[in-house]
Amino acid sequence: MASLGLLMFFLCCSIFQAFLVSSSNNGGLYPELYQYSCPQANEIVMSVLEEAIAKDPRMAASLLRLHFHDCFVQGCDASILLDESSAFKSEKGAGPNKNSLRGFEVIDQIKAKLEQVCPHTVSCADILALAARDSIVLSGGPYWEVPLGRSDSKIANFKKANVNIPAPNSTIQNLISLFNRQGLNEDDLVALSGGHTIGMARCVSFRQRLYNQKGDNLPDATLEKTYYNGLKSICPSSGGDNNISPLDVASPVRFDNTYFKLLLWGKGLLNSDEVLLTGNVKKTKELVKTYAENEGIFFHQFSKSMVKMGNISPLLKGEIRKNCRRVN
């Protein structure tokens, strides 16, 4: 009996130790957080997403982008979801987000269902992280364990949203600098850019490449000619700002490594895509080629980089919003 008690003691200690290692590696976050407080959390998130993405396959990319645009502003704290208030200006109106962010209603739906089953338990910031992961899985991409335990901010930061999120016309130096600022390296930059294997971009974000890449009224010479002509029919030199084109013209709703193959063929849509290959940085160029050749290596690094991005300055002492659009 004593030996059984001793065994149980060591077992409990080893589980607790594993928990400490797991949470310390992830900035205080750990995947099992809701195992007892809200065991249905994963199932609820996935069920809402299955329906939303079946109706609109583009929604997967929109939800991935929400998580990215949240984390790059003041850490992964769901500040992106806050509507305008007398206390602050909403990030939704910032340049990189205005007229382009989507998926808020899907997050609302997930939150409402979670509040019914386990009220005041699952944060909006954790919902964004889980929704991003499940959107990738439902699009044919990799699965990873999402560390959980973020809380929700009580403020948004319009100014940081305008300066911290990489612009579609970024140079490779801009991109590396903005990612480094968040503790992300070139491996993360190229892998996370691979998220553009799904989704669409507006004409206003790639028009410069078609008509005036270097201020000389000429197109970007790196664009493959047939692809360039097709883009011109979608995106005129003026007007049509909200016309959209797939970021991955070959498989726009399937998460795969085609994005990298397209870069090699001169068919990257945004300047910030193409410069990973043509921006004269050896490391990013080599990674593009590696991921184009081996989808498994891309999936592995993408999963690692998503966990890393999800750990950017997580807010551990905020609140759990009842409604993701406003503070309690």
mmCIF file of C-alpha atoms in Angstrom:
data_model
loop_
_atom_site.group_PDB
_atom_site.id
_atom_site.type_symbol
_atom_site.label_atom_id
_atom_site.label_comp_id
_atom_site.label_asym_id
_atom_site.label_seq_id
_atom_site.Cartn_x
_atom_site.Cartn_y
_atom_site.Cartn_z
ATOM 1 C CA MET A 1 0.000 0.000 0.000
ATOM 2 C CA ALA A 2 2.856 2.354 0.955
ATOM 3 C CA SER A 3 4.616 1.595 -2.326
ATOM 4 C CA LEU A 4 1.398 2.407 -4.237
ATOM 5 C CA GLY A 5 1.171 5.743 -2.402
ATOM 6 C CA LEU A 6 4.800 6.459 -3.253
ATOM 7 C CA LEU A 7 4.164 5.603 -6.916
ATOM 8 C CA MET A 8 1.156 7.959 -7.017
ATOM 9 C CA PHE A 9 3.261 10.709 -5.424
ATOM 10 C CA PHE A 10 6.020 10.382 -8.027
ATOM 11 C CA LEU A 11 3.460 10.199 -10.835
ATOM 12 C CA CYS A 12 1.747 13.406 -9.659
ATOM 13 C CA CYS A 13 5.124 15.130 -9.294
ATOM 14 C CA SER A 14 6.208 14.129 -12.790
ATOM 15 C CA ILE A 15 2.909 15.365 -14.308
ATOM 16 C CA PHE A 16 3.240 18.658 -12.418
ATOM 17 C CA GLN A 17 6.870 18.966 -13.537
ATOM 18 C CA ALA A 18 5.852 18.332 -17.159
ATOM 19 C CA PHE A 19 3.183 21.016 -16.828
ATOM 20 C CA LEU A 20 5.750 23.494 -15.469
ATOM 21 C CA VAL A 21 8.181 22.764 -18.318
ATOM 22 C CA SER A 22 5.387 23.043 -20.909
ATOM 23 C CA SER A 23 4.028 26.334 -19.562
ATOM 24 C CA SER A 24 7.463 27.905 -18.995
ATOM 25 C CA ASN A 25 8.473 27.088 -22.580
ATOM 26 C CA ASN A 26 5.357 28.850 -23.848
ATOM 27 C CA GLY A 27 5.345 32.009 -21.752
ATOM 28 C CA GLY A 28 2.924 30.646 -19.162
ATOM 29 C CA LEU A 29 0.580 29.086 -21.760
ATOM 30 C CA TYR A 30 -0.184 25.370 -22.040
ATOM 31 C CA PRO A 31 -2.447 23.295 -24.332
ATOM 32 C CA GLU A 32 -4.404 21.480 -21.590
ATOM 33 C CA LEU A 33 -5.738 24.624 -19.902
ATOM 34 C CA TYR A 34 -9.432 23.958 -20.581
ATOM 35 C CA GLN A 35 -9.254 20.175 -20.127
ATOM 36 C CA TYR A 36 -11.436 20.355 -17.009
ATOM 37 C CA SER A 37 -12.891 23.889 -17.001
ATOM 38 C CA CYS A 38 -14.261 23.637 -20.571
ATOM 39 C CA PRO A 39 -13.570 20.180 -22.069
ATOM 40 C CA GLN A 40 -15.864 20.899 -25.046
ATOM 41 C CA ALA A 41 -13.913 24.016 -26.097
ATOM 42 C CA ASN A 42 -12.009 22.435 -29.013
ATOM 43 C CA GLU A 43 -15.104 20.650 -30.263
ATOM 44 C CA ILE A 44 -17.197 23.851 -30.197
ATOM 45 C CA VAL A 45 -14.569 25.863 -32.088
ATOM 46 C CA MET A 46 -14.199 23.136 -34.721
ATOM 47 C CA SER A 47 -17.961 22.640 -35.219
ATOM 48 C CA VAL A 48 -18.561 26.362 -35.873
ATOM 49 C CA LEU A 49 -15.589 26.504 -38.255
ATOM 50 C CA GLU A 50 -16.627 23.413 -40.201
ATOM 51 C CA GLU A 51 -19.923 25.103 -41.022
ATOM 52 C CA ALA A 52 -18.428 28.554 -41.706
ATOM 53 C CA ILE A 53 -15.643 27.263 -43.987
ATOM 54 C CA ALA A 54 -18.004 24.904 -45.841
ATOM 55 C CA LYS A 55 -20.149 27.971 -46.665
ATOM 56 C CA ASP A 56 -17.162 30.201 -47.475
ATOM 57 C CA PRO A 57 -13.796 28.441 -47.952
ATOM 58 C CA ARG A 58 -12.025 31.833 -47.976
ATOM 59 C CA MET A 59 -13.006 32.225 -44.301
ATOM 60 C CA ALA A 60 -10.100 29.962 -43.260
ATOM 61 C CA ALA A 61 -7.541 32.483 -44.528
ATOM 62 C CA SER A 62 -9.501 35.374 -42.985
ATOM 63 C CA LEU A 63 -9.366 33.767 -39.527
ATOM 64 C CA LEU A 64 -5.647 32.997 -39.846
ATOM 65 C CA ARG A 65 -5.079 36.658 -40.757
ATOM 66 C CA LEU A 66 -7.093 37.865 -37.743
ATOM 67 C CA HIS A 67 -4.756 35.979 -35.387
ATOM 68 C CA PHE A 68 -1.668 37.346 -37.172
ATOM 69 C CA HIS A 69 -2.937 40.955 -37.148
ATOM 70 C CA ASP A 70 -3.836 40.588 -33.483
ATOM 71 C CA CYS A 71 -0.472 39.258 -32.317
ATOM 72 C CA PHE A 72 1.658 41.792 -34.222
ATOM 73 C CA VAL A 73 0.131 44.862 -32.554
ATOM 74 C CA GLN A 74 0.467 44.522 -28.774
ATOM 75 C CA GLY A 75 0.762 40.764 -28.422
ATOM 76 C CA CYS A 76 -1.912 38.065 -28.772
ATOM 77 C CA ASP A 77 -4.605 39.721 -26.653
ATOM 78 C CA ALA A 78 -7.689 39.953 -28.932
ATOM 79 C CA SER A 79 -7.320 43.744 -29.174
ATOM 80 C CA ILE A 80 -8.099 43.364 -32.899
ATOM 81 C CA LEU A 81 -11.678 42.351 -32.027
ATOM 82 C CA LEU A 82 -12.566 45.465 -30.030
ATOM 83 C CA ASP A 83 -14.997 47.906 -31.619
ATOM 84 C CA GLU A 84 -14.504 51.680 -31.418
ATOM 85 C CA SER A 85 -15.221 53.169 -27.995
ATOM 86 C CA SER A 86 -14.880 56.489 -26.172
ATOM 87 C CA ALA A 87 -11.727 55.114 -24.504
ATOM 88 C CA PHE A 88 -9.767 54.137 -27.648
ATOM 89 C CA LYS A 89 -9.728 53.947 -31.433
ATOM 90 C CA SER A 90 -10.391 50.478 -32.833
ATOM 91 C CA GLU A 91 -7.611 48.644 -34.675
ATOM 92 C CA LYS A 92 -10.226 47.634 -37.238
ATOM 93 C CA GLY A 93 -9.920 51.087 -38.829
ATOM 94 C CA ALA A 94 -6.120 51.011 -39.176
ATOM 95 C CA GLY A 95 -4.617 50.972 -42.678
ATOM 96 C CA PRO A 96 -3.721 47.255 -42.850
ATOM 97 C CA ASN A 97 -7.172 46.245 -41.536
ATOM 98 C CA LYS A 98 -9.746 48.670 -42.938
ATOM 99 C CA ASN A 99 -12.128 47.107 -45.488
ATOM 100 C CA SER A 100 -10.083 43.914 -45.499
ATOM 101 C CA LEU A 101 -10.358 42.061 -42.172
ATOM 102 C CA ARG A 102 -13.123 39.446 -42.083
ATOM 103 C CA GLY A 103 -14.383 36.720 -39.780
ATOM 104 C CA PHE A 104 -15.564 38.746 -36.789
ATOM 105 C CA GLU A 105 -19.036 37.171 -36.943
ATOM 106 C CA VAL A 106 -17.524 33.667 -36.838
ATOM 107 C CA ILE A 107 -15.551 34.579 -33.694
ATOM 108 C CA ASP A 108 -18.777 36.022 -32.197
ATOM 109 C CA GLN A 109 -20.570 32.757 -32.911
ATOM 110 C CA ILE A 110 -17.824 30.659 -31.289
ATOM 111 C CA LYS A 111 -17.758 32.945 -28.254
ATOM 112 C CA ALA A 112 -21.562 32.837 -27.818
ATOM 113 C CA LYS A 113 -21.549 29.017 -27.866
ATOM 114 C CA LEU A 114 -18.651 28.821 -25.406
ATOM 115 C CA GLU A 115 -20.356 31.284 -23.043
ATOM 116 C CA GLN A 116 -23.462 29.060 -23.027
ATOM 117 C CA VAL A 117 -21.512 25.930 -22.102
ATOM 118 C CA CYS A 118 -18.711 27.314 -19.894
ATOM 119 C CA PRO A 119 -19.271 31.001 -19.159
ATOM 120 C CA HIS A 120 -16.392 33.372 -18.442
ATOM 121 C CA THR A 121 -13.764 30.699 -19.130
ATOM 122 C CA VAL A 122 -12.315 30.776 -22.673
ATOM 123 C CA SER A 123 -10.728 34.072 -23.708
ATOM 124 C CA CYS A 124 -11.267 35.714 -27.086
ATOM 125 C CA ALA A 125 -7.473 35.678 -27.599
ATOM 126 C CA ASP A 126 -7.425 31.875 -27.172
ATOM 127 C CA ILE A 127 -10.406 31.571 -29.530
ATOM 128 C CA LEU A 128 -8.391 33.414 -32.208
ATOM 129 C CA ALA A 129 -5.436 31.036 -31.742
ATOM 130 C CA LEU A 130 -7.639 27.919 -31.876
ATOM 131 C CA ALA A 131 -9.634 29.232 -34.847
ATOM 132 C CA ALA A 132 -6.415 29.890 -36.791
ATOM 133 C CA ARG A 133 -5.144 26.340 -36.142
ATOM 134 C CA ASP A 134 -8.466 24.669 -36.987
ATOM 135 C CA SER A 135 -8.857 26.760 -40.149
ATOM 136 C CA ILE A 136 -5.511 25.429 -41.369
ATOM 137 C CA VAL A 137 -6.469 21.829 -40.511
ATOM 138 C CA LEU A 138 -9.818 22.159 -42.330
ATOM 139 C CA SER A 139 -7.954 23.500 -45.385
ATOM 140 C CA GLY A 140 -5.689 20.433 -45.538
ATOM 141 C CA GLY A 141 -2.782 21.795 -43.506
ATOM 142 C CA PRO A 142 -0.936 20.550 -40.408
ATOM 143 C CA TYR A 143 -2.249 20.159 -36.858
ATOM 144 C CA TRP A 144 -0.346 21.498 -33.842
ATOM 145 C CA GLU A 145 -1.030 21.783 -30.125
ATOM 146 C CA VAL A 146 -2.079 25.349 -29.298
ATOM 147 C CA PRO A 147 -0.710 26.647 -25.973
ATOM 148 C CA LEU A 148 -3.600 28.353 -24.132
ATOM 149 C CA GLY A 149 -4.084 30.804 -21.280
ATOM 150 C CA ARG A 150 -4.034 34.234 -22.937
ATOM 151 C CA SER A 151 -6.392 36.801 -21.473
ATOM 152 C CA ASP A 152 -8.106 39.669 -23.280
ATOM 153 C CA SER A 153 -6.899 43.274 -23.331
ATOM 154 C CA LYS A 154 -9.033 46.200 -22.231
ATOM 155 C CA ILE A 155 -7.584 48.539 -24.859
ATOM 156 C CA ALA A 156 -6.769 48.552 -28.568
ATOM 157 C CA ASN A 157 -3.791 50.261 -30.204
ATOM 158 C CA PHE A 158 -4.674 51.960 -33.491
ATOM 159 C CA LYS A 159 -1.219 53.543 -33.829
ATOM 160 C CA LYS A 160 0.697 50.268 -33.456
ATOM 161 C CA ALA A 161 -1.704 48.551 -35.876
ATOM 162 C CA ASN A 162 -0.605 51.104 -38.482
ATOM 163 C CA VAL A 163 3.136 50.562 -37.956
ATOM 164 C CA ASN A 164 3.669 46.957 -36.775
ATOM 165 C CA ILE A 165 1.802 44.984 -39.448
ATOM 166 C CA PRO A 166 3.884 44.399 -42.611
ATOM 167 C CA ALA A 167 2.568 46.180 -45.709
ATOM 168 C CA PRO A 168 1.998 44.236 -48.966
ATOM 169 C CA ASN A 169 4.653 46.362 -50.722
ATOM 170 C CA SER A 170 7.283 45.680 -48.032
ATOM 171 C CA THR A 171 10.899 45.118 -48.986
ATOM 172 C CA ILE A 172 12.694 42.072 -47.592
ATOM 173 C CA GLN A 173 14.549 44.330 -45.133
ATOM 174 C CA ASN A 174 11.219 45.781 -43.863
ATOM 175 C CA LEU A 175 9.838 42.275 -43.382
ATOM 176 C CA ILE A 176 12.863 40.951 -41.508
ATOM 177 C CA SER A 177 12.908 44.021 -39.277
ATOM 178 C CA LEU A 178 9.172 43.848 -38.428
ATOM 179 C CA PHE A 179 9.380 40.115 -37.686
ATOM 180 C CA ASN A 180 12.558 40.538 -35.594
ATOM 181 C CA ARG A 181 10.752 43.179 -33.548
ATOM 182 C CA GLN A 182 8.291 40.449 -32.541
ATOM 183 C CA GLY A 183 11.031 37.934 -31.713
ATOM 184 C CA LEU A 184 10.548 36.072 -34.998
ATOM 185 C CA ASN A 185 13.412 35.150 -37.326
ATOM 186 C CA GLU A 186 13.806 34.489 -41.048
ATOM 187 C CA ASP A 187 12.630 30.871 -40.687
ATOM 188 C CA ASP A 188 9.408 32.190 -39.147
ATOM 189 C CA LEU A 189 9.044 34.921 -41.769
ATOM 190 C CA VAL A 190 9.178 32.530 -44.728
ATOM 191 C CA ALA A 191 7.077 29.791 -43.106
ATOM 192 C CA LEU A 192 4.362 32.194 -41.915
ATOM 193 C CA SER A 193 4.320 33.908 -45.326
ATOM 194 C CA GLY A 194 3.383 30.450 -46.582
ATOM 195 C CA GLY A 195 -0.012 31.098 -44.974
ATOM 196 C CA HIS A 196 -0.650 32.931 -48.253
ATOM 197 C CA THR A 197 -1.210 29.525 -49.822
ATOM 198 C CA ILE A 198 -4.866 30.265 -48.971
ATOM 199 C CA GLY A 199 -6.862 33.464 -49.257
ATOM 200 C CA MET A 200 -7.258 36.510 -51.461
ATOM 201 C CA ALA A 201 -5.785 40.002 -51.724
ATOM 202 C CA ARG A 202 -7.368 43.246 -52.898
ATOM 203 C CA CYS A 203 -6.256 45.025 -56.069
ATOM 204 C CA VAL A 204 -5.097 48.030 -54.027
ATOM 205 C CA SER A 205 -2.459 45.824 -52.374
ATOM 206 C CA PHE A 206 -0.774 44.695 -55.623
ATOM 207 C CA ARG A 207 -1.578 47.468 -58.153
ATOM 208 C CA GLN A 208 1.856 49.061 -57.735
ATOM 209 C CA ARG A 209 3.519 45.876 -59.073
ATOM 210 C CA LEU A 210 1.421 45.982 -62.227
ATOM 211 C CA TYR A 211 1.814 49.623 -63.197
ATOM 212 C CA ASN A 212 4.492 51.492 -61.284
ATOM 213 C CA GLN A 213 6.782 49.202 -59.307
ATOM 214 C CA LYS A 214 9.782 51.539 -59.073
ATOM 215 C CA GLY A 215 8.151 54.900 -59.747
ATOM 216 C CA ASP A 216 8.911 54.628 -63.476
ATOM 217 C CA ASN A 217 5.420 53.624 -64.704
ATOM 218 C CA LEU A 218 6.664 50.124 -65.461
ATOM 219 C CA PRO A 219 5.530 46.757 -64.031
ATOM 220 C CA ASP A 220 7.588 44.548 -61.741
ATOM 221 C CA ALA A 221 9.957 42.690 -64.059
ATOM 222 C CA THR A 222 9.852 39.573 -61.859
ATOM 223 C CA LEU A 223 6.166 38.907 -62.723
ATOM 224 C CA GLU A 224 5.598 36.035 -65.151
ATOM 225 C CA LYS A 225 3.986 37.492 -68.294
ATOM 226 C CA THR A 226 0.764 35.449 -68.564
ATOM 227 C CA TYR A 227 0.151 35.867 -64.848
ATOM 228 C CA TYR A 228 0.786 39.607 -65.151
ATOM 229 C CA ASN A 229 -1.723 39.952 -68.010
ATOM 230 C CA GLY A 230 -4.342 38.063 -66.006
ATOM 231 C CA LEU A 231 -3.834 40.333 -63.008
ATOM 232 C CA LYS A 232 -4.222 43.448 -65.156
ATOM 233 C CA SER A 233 -7.697 42.266 -66.208
ATOM 234 C CA ILE A 234 -8.688 42.019 -62.523
ATOM 235 C CA CYS A 235 -6.906 45.144 -61.295
ATOM 236 C CA PRO A 236 -7.089 48.285 -63.488
ATOM 237 C CA SER A 237 -4.655 51.171 -63.054
ATOM 238 C CA SER A 238 -7.381 53.139 -61.267
ATOM 239 C CA GLY A 239 -10.630 52.057 -59.648
ATOM 240 C CA GLY A 240 -11.518 48.508 -58.623
ATOM 241 C CA ASP A 241 -9.584 48.770 -55.353
ATOM 242 C CA ASN A 242 -11.644 45.979 -53.776
ATOM 243 C CA ASN A 243 -11.402 43.550 -56.716
ATOM 244 C CA ILE A 244 -9.750 40.396 -55.391
ATOM 245 C CA SER A 245 -7.266 37.841 -56.674
ATOM 246 C CA PRO A 246 -6.054 34.593 -55.053
ATOM 247 C CA LEU A 247 -2.704 34.764 -53.265
ATOM 248 C CA ASP A 248 -2.127 31.224 -54.566
ATOM 249 C CA VAL A 249 -3.647 31.102 -58.028
ATOM 250 C CA ALA A 250 -3.207 27.317 -58.364
ATOM 251 C CA SER A 251 -4.922 26.068 -55.156
ATOM 252 C CA PRO A 252 -6.474 29.089 -53.388
ATOM 253 C CA VAL A 253 -8.460 27.190 -50.745
ATOM 254 C CA ARG A 254 -6.063 24.301 -50.105
ATOM 255 C CA PHE A 255 -3.265 24.653 -47.573
ATOM 256 C CA ASP A 256 -0.200 23.202 -49.331
ATOM 257 C CA ASN A 257 3.253 24.278 -50.530
ATOM 258 C CA THR A 258 2.101 25.529 -53.948
ATOM 259 C CA TYR A 259 2.617 29.132 -52.826
ATOM 260 C CA PHE A 260 6.382 28.538 -52.805
ATOM 261 C CA LYS A 261 6.352 26.858 -56.214
ATOM 262 C CA LEU A 262 4.483 29.863 -57.607
ATOM 263 C CA LEU A 263 7.132 32.228 -56.209
ATOM 264 C CA LEU A 264 9.772 30.286 -58.155
ATOM 265 C CA TRP A 265 7.650 30.692 -61.309
ATOM 266 C CA GLY A 266 7.238 34.477 -60.938
ATOM 267 C CA LYS A 267 3.621 34.113 -59.784
ATOM 268 C CA GLY A 268 3.744 35.567 -56.277
ATOM 269 C CA LEU A 269 0.909 38.090 -55.914
ATOM 270 C CA LEU A 270 2.252 40.634 -53.410
ATOM 271 C CA ASN A 271 5.624 42.322 -53.425
ATOM 272 C CA SER A 272 6.080 41.018 -49.866
ATOM 273 C CA ASP A 273 5.697 37.484 -51.253
ATOM 274 C CA GLU A 274 8.066 37.800 -54.205
ATOM 275 C CA VAL A 275 10.893 39.487 -52.245
ATOM 276 C CA LEU A 276 11.322 36.324 -50.151
ATOM 277 C CA LEU A 277 12.908 34.946 -53.334
ATOM 278 C CA THR A 278 14.203 38.041 -55.134
ATOM 279 C CA GLY A 279 15.175 40.272 -52.221
ATOM 280 C CA ASN A 280 18.850 39.246 -52.199
ATOM 281 C CA VAL A 281 18.703 37.539 -48.802
ATOM 282 C CA LYS A 282 20.277 34.112 -49.208
ATOM 283 C CA LYS A 283 18.483 32.520 -46.245
ATOM 284 C CA THR A 284 14.929 33.412 -47.329
ATOM 285 C CA LYS A 285 15.678 32.442 -50.937
ATOM 286 C CA GLU A 286 16.934 29.005 -49.849
ATOM 287 C CA LEU A 287 13.918 28.468 -47.599
ATOM 288 C CA VAL A 288 11.518 29.254 -50.463
ATOM 289 C CA LYS A 289 13.252 26.583 -52.551
ATOM 290 C CA THR A 290 13.263 24.056 -49.691
ATOM 291 C CA TYR A 291 9.554 24.516 -48.967
ATOM 292 C CA ALA A 292 8.714 24.334 -52.686
ATOM 293 C CA GLU A 293 10.465 20.966 -52.855
ATOM 294 C CA ASN A 294 9.262 19.507 -49.549
ATOM 295 C CA GLU A 295 5.789 20.148 -48.169
ATOM 296 C CA GLY A 296 6.525 18.169 -44.988
ATOM 297 C CA ILE A 297 9.402 20.482 -44.019
ATOM 298 C CA PHE A 298 7.163 23.515 -44.665
ATOM 299 C CA PHE A 299 4.303 22.087 -42.568
ATOM 300 C CA HIS A 300 6.673 21.312 -39.688
ATOM 301 C CA GLN A 301 8.194 24.812 -39.633
ATOM 302 C CA PHE A 302 4.813 26.494 -40.141
ATOM 303 C CA SER A 303 3.440 24.710 -37.057
ATOM 304 C CA LYS A 304 6.480 25.713 -34.978
ATOM 305 C CA SER A 305 6.275 29.314 -36.158
ATOM 306 C CA MET A 306 2.534 29.520 -35.444
ATOM 307 C CA VAL A 307 3.154 28.459 -31.837
ATOM 308 C CA LYS A 308 5.948 31.027 -31.614
ATOM 309 C CA MET A 309 3.758 33.775 -33.068
ATOM 310 C CA GLY A 310 0.911 32.805 -30.722
ATOM 311 C CA ASN A 311 3.319 33.352 -27.815
ATOM 312 C CA ILE A 312 4.099 36.992 -28.675
ATOM 313 C CA SER A 313 3.614 38.923 -25.416
ATOM 314 C CA PRO A 314 0.527 36.997 -24.275
ATOM 315 C CA LEU A 315 -1.529 38.987 -21.799
ATOM 316 C CA LEU A 316 -1.839 36.830 -18.682
ATOM 317 C CA LYS A 317 -3.556 39.329 -16.373
ATOM 318 C CA GLY A 318 -6.250 40.922 -18.506
ATOM 319 C CA GLU A 319 -9.876 39.812 -18.502
ATOM 320 C CA ILE A 320 -12.045 37.144 -20.128
ATOM 321 C CA ARG A 321 -14.444 39.160 -22.258
ATOM 322 C CA LYS A 322 -18.084 38.061 -22.376
ATOM 323 C CA ASN A 323 -18.439 39.698 -25.782
ATOM 324 C CA CYS A 324 -15.280 39.793 -27.894
ATOM 325 C CA ARG A 325 -16.196 43.189 -29.372
ATOM 326 C CA ARG A 326 -16.151 45.120 -26.084
ATOM 327 C CA VAL A 327 -14.568 45.139 -22.651
ATOM 328 C CA ASN A 328 -16.639 43.809 -19.767
#
